[in-house]
PDB file of C-alpha atoms in Angstrom:
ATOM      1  CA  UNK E   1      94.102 180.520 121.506  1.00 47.00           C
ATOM      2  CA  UNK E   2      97.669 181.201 120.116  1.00 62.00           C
ATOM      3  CA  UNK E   3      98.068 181.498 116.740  1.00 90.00           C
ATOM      4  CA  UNK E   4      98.408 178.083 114.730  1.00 93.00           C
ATOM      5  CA  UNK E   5      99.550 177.896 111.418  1.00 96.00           C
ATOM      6  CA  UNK E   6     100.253 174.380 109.607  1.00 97.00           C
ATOM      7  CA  UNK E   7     103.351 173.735 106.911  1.00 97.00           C
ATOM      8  CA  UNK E   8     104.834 170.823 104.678  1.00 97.00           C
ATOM      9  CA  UNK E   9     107.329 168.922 107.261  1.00 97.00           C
ATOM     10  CA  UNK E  10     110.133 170.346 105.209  1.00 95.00           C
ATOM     11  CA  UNK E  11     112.675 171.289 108.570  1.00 95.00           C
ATOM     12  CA  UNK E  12     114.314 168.512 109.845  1.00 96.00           C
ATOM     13  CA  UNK E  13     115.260 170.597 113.258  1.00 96.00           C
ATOM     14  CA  UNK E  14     111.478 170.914 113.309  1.00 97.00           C
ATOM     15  CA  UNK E  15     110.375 167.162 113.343  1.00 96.00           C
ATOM     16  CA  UNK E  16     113.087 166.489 115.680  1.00 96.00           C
ATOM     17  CA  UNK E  17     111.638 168.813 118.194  1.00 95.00           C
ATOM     18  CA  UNK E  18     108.806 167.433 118.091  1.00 95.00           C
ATOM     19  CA  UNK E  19     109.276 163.861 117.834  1.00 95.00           C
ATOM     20  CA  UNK E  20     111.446 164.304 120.915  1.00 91.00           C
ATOM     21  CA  UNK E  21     114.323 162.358 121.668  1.00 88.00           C
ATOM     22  CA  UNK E  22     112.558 158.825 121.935  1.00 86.00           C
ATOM     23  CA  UNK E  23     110.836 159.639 118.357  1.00 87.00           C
ATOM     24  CA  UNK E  24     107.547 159.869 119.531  1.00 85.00           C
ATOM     25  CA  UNK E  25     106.281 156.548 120.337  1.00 77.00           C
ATOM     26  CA  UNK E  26     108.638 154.465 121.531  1.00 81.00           C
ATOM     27  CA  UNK E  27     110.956 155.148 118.738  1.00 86.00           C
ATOM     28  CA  UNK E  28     109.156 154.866 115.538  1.00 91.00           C
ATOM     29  CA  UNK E  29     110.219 158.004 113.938  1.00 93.00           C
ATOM     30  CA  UNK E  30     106.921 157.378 111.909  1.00 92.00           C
ATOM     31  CA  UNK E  31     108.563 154.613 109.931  1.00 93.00           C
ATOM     32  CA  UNK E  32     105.555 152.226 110.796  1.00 92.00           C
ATOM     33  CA  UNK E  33     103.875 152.398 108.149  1.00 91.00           C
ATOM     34  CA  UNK E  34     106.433 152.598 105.666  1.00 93.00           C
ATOM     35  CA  UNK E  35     108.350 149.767 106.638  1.00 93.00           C
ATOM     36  CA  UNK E  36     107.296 145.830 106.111  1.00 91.00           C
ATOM     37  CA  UNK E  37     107.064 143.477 109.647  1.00 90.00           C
ATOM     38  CA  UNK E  38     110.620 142.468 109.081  1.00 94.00           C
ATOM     39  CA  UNK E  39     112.128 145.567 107.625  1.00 94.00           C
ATOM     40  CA  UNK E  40     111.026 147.550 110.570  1.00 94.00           C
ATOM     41  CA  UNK E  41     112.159 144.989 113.568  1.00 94.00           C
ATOM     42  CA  UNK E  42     115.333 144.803 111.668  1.00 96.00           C
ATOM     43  CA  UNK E  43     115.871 148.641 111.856  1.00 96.00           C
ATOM     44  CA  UNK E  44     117.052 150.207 115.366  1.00 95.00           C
ATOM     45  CA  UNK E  45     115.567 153.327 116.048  1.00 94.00           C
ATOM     46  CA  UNK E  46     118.811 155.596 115.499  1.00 94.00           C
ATOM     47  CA  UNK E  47     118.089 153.961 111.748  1.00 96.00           C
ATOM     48  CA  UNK E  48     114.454 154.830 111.657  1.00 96.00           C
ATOM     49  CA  UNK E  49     115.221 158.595 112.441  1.00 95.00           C
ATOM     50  CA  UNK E  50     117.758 158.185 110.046  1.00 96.00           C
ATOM     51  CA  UNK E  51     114.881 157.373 107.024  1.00 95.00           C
ATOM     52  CA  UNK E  52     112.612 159.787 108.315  1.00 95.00           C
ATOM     53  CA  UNK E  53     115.514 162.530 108.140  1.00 95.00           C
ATOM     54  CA  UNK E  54     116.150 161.191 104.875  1.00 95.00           C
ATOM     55  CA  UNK E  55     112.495 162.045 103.896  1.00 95.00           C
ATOM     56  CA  UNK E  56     112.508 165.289 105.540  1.00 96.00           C
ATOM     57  CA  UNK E  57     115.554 166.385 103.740  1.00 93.00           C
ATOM     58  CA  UNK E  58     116.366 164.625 100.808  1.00 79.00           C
ATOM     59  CA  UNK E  59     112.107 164.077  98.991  1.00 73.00           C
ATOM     60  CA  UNK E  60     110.726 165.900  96.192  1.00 82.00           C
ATOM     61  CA  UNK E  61     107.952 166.679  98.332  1.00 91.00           C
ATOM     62  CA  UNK E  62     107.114 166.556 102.745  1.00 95.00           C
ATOM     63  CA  UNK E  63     106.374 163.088 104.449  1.00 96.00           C
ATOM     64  CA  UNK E  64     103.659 164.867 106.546  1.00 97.00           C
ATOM     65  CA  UNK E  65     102.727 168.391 108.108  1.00 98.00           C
ATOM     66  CA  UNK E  66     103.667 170.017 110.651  1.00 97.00           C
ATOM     67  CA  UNK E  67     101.867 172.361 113.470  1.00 97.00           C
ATOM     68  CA  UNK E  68     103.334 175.572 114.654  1.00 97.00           C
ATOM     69  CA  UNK E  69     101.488 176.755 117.770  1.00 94.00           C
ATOM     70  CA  UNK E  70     102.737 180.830 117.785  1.00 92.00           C
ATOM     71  CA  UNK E  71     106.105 179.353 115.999  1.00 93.00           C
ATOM     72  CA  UNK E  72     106.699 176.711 117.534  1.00 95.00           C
ATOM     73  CA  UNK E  73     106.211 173.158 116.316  1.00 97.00           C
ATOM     74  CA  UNK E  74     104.079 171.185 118.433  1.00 96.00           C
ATOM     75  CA  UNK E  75     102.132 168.234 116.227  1.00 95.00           C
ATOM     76  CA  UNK E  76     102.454 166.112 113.148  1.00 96.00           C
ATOM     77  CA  UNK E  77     100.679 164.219 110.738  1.00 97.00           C
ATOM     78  CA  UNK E  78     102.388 161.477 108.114  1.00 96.00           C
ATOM     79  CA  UNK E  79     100.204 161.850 104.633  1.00 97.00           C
ATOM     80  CA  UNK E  80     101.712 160.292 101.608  1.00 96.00           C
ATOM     81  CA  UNK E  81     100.375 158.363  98.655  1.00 95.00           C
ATOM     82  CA  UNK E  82      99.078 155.485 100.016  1.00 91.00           C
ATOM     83  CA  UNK E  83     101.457 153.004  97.992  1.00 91.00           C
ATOM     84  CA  UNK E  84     104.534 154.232  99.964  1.00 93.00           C
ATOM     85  CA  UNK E  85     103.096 152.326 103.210  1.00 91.00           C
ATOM     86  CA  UNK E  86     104.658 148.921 103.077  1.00 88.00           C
ATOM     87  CA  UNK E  87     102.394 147.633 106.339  1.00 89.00           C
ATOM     88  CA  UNK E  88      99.405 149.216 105.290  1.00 84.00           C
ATOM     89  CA  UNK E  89      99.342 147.449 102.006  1.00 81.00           C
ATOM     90  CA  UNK E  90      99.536 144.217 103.698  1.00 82.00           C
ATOM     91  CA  UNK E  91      97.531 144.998 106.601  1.00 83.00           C
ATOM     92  CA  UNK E  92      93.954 142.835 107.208  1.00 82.00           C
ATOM     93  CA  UNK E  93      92.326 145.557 108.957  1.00 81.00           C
ATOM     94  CA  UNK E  94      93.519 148.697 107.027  1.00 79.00           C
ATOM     95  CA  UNK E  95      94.795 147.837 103.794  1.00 76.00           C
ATOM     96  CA  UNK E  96      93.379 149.780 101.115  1.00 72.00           C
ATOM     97  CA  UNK E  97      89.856 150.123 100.139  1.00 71.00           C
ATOM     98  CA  UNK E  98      90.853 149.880  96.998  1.00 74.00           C
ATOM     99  CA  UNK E  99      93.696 148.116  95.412  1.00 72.00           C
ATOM    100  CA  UNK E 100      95.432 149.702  92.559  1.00 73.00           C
ATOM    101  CA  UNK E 101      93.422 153.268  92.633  1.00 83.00           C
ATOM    102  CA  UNK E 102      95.487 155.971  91.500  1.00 87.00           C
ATOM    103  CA  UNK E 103      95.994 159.531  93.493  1.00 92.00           C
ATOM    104  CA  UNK E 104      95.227 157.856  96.578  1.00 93.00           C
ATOM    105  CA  UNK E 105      96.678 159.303  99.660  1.00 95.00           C
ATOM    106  CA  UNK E 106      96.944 157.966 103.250  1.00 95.00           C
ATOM    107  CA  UNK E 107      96.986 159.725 106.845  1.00 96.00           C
ATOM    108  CA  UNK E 108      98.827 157.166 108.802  1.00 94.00           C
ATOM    109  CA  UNK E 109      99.970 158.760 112.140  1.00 93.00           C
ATOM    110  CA  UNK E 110      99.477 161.851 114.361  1.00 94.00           C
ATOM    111  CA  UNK E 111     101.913 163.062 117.114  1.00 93.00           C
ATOM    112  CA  UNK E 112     101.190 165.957 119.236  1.00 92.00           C
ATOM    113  CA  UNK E 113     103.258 167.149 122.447  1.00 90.00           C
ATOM    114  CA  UNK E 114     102.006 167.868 125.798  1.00 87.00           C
ATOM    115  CA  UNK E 115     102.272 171.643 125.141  1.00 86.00           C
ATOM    116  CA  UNK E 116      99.551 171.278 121.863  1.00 83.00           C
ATOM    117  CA  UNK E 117      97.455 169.512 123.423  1.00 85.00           C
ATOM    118  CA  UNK E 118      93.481 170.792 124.217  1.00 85.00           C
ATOM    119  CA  UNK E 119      94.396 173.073 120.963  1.00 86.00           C
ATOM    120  CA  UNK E 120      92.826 171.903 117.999  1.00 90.00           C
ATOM    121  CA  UNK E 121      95.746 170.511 116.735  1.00 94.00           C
ATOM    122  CA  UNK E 122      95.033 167.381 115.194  1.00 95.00           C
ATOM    123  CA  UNK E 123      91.931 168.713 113.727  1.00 95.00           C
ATOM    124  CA  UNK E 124      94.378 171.468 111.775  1.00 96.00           C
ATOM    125  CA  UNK E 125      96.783 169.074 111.287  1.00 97.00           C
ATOM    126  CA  UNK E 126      94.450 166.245 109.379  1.00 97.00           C
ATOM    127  CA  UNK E 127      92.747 169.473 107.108  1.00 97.00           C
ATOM    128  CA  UNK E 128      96.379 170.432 107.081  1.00 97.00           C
ATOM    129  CA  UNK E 129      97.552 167.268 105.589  1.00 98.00           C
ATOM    130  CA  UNK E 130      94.020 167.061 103.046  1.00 98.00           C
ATOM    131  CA  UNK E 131      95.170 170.388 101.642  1.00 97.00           C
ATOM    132  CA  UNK E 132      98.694 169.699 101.330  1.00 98.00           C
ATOM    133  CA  UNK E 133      97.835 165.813  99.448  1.00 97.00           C
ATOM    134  CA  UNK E 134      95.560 167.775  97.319  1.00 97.00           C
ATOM    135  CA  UNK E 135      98.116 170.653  96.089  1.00 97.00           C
ATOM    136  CA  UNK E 136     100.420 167.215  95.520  1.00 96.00           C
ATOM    137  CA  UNK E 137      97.332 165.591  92.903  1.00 96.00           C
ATOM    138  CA  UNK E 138      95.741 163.417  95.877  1.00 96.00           C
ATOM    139  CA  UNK E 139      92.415 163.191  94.621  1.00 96.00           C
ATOM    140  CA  UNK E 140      91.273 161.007  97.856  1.00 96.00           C
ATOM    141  CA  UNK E 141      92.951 160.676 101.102  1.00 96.00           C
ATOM    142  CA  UNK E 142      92.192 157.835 103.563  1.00 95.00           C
ATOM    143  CA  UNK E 143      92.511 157.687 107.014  1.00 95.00           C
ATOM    144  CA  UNK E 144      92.333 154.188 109.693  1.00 93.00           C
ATOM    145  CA  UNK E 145      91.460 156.013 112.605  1.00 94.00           C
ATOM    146  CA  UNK E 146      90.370 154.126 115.907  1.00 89.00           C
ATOM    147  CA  UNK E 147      86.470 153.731 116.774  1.00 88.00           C
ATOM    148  CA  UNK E 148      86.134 153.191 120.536  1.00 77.00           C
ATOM    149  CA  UNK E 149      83.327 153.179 123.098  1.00 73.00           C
ATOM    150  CA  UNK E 150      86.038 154.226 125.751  1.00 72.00           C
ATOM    151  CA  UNK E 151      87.985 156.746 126.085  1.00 76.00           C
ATOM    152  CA  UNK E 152      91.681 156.211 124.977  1.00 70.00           C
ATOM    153  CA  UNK E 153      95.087 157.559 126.328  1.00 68.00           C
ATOM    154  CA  UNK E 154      96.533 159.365 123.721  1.00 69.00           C
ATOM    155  CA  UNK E 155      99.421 156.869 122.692  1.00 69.00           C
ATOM    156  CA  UNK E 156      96.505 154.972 121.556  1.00 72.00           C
ATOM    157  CA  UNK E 157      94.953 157.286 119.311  1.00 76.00           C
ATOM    158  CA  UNK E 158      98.218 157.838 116.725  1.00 85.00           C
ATOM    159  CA  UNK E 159      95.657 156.586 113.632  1.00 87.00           C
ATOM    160  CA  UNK E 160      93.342 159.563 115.078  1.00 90.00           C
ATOM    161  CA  UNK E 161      89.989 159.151 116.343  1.00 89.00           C
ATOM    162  CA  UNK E 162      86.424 159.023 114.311  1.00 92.00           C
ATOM    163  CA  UNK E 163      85.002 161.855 114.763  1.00 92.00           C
ATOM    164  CA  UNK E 164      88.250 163.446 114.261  1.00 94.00           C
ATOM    165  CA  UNK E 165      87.728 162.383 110.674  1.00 96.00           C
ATOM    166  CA  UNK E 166      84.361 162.632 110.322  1.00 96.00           C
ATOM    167  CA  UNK E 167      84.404 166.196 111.375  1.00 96.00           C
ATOM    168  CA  UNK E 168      86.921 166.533 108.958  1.00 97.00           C
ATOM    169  CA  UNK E 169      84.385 165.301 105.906  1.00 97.00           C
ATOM    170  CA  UNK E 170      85.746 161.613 105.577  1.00 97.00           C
ATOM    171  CA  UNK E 171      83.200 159.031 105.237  1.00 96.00           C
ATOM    172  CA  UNK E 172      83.713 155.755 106.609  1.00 95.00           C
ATOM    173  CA  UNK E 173      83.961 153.239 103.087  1.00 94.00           C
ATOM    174  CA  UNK E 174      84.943 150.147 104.653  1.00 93.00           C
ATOM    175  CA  UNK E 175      85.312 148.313 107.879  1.00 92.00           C
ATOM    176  CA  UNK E 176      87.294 145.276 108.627  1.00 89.00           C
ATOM    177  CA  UNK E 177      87.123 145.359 112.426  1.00 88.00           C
ATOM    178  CA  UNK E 178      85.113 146.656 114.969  1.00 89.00           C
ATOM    179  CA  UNK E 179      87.323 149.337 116.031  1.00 89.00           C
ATOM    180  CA  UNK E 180      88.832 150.208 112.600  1.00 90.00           C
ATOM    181  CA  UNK E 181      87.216 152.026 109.966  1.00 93.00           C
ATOM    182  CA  UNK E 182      88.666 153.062 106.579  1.00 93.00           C
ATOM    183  CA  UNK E 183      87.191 156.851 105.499  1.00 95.00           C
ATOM    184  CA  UNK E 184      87.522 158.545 103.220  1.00 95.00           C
ATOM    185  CA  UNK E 185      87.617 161.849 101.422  1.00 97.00           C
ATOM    186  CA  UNK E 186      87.629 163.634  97.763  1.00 95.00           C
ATOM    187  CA  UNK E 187      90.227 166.175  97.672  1.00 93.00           C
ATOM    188  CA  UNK E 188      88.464 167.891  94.328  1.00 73.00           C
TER     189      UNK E 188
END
């Protein structure tokens, strides 16, 4: 295996490369989450790369991680404190196992290219993006990941995948829908 290293999503030039030109699915630049129903229809895609640049550049700390397979970056996870996800929030299924907690963080969204694929890179990614919520004061991170029977094509599996989590140390909390459990972790 080639050497893979994960970092704070700090280089624009890197998320671009690997959001692609369409901004990974379908262009959401990873805005999703972050953005109400409304506020999210209303905003083309050239303006959701435009937030997520914005982010990227402009925050006091990363919007996600990053993976670099031998230098080059191939995957990415969005972690941020939880209140910062407008959908999630409001959402039925994954809103918040609990309301009002404070130093909660959220994993919202995995991307990995073709070429990181069969790696391990969403497994180093989601301890990638633990680690990094923690040396931010996350004392919990929570994750929405899909629970299937079936297997899934991949632009299905953006929340991640249970056992992705559960090898990861989350414990499922909370459950809303069949296919949707809310884990969780302590970061101390």
């Amino acid at each position: 295996m080639r050497d893979l290293e994960i970092r704070p999503a700090t280089s624009w030039d890197d998320v671009r490369m690997v959001f692609g030109p369409q901004g990974a699915y379908s262009g959401c630049w990873c805005m999703w989450f972050r953005l109400s129903g409304p506020e999210f229809r209303a905003t083309p895609p050239d303006g959701r790369r435009e937030r997520l640049q914005r982010l990227v550049d402009g925050a006091e700390r990363a919007p996600g991680v990053l993976a670099y397979l031998s230098g080059t970056p191939v995957g990415w996870c969005a972690v941020a404190p939880r209140e910062e996800h407008a959908r999630l929030l409001r959402s039925r299924v994954a809103r918040p196992a609990s309301q009002g907690e404070a130093g909660v963080w959220s994993v919202t969204c995995f991307y990995v290219r073709r070429e990181g694929r069969g790696q391990g890179v969403p497994a180093a990614l989601l301890d990638g993006a633990v680690s990094y919520a923690a040396s931010q004061g996350a004392r919990v991170v929570e994750g929405y990941p899909k629970d299937s029977e079936k297997r899934l094509p991949a632009d299905e599996l953006y929340h991640g995948w249970r056992s992705l989590f559960e090898e990861a140390g989350f414990e499922e909390v909370e459950r809303r829908s069949p296919a949707r459990p809310i884990m969780r972790v302590t970061t101390a």
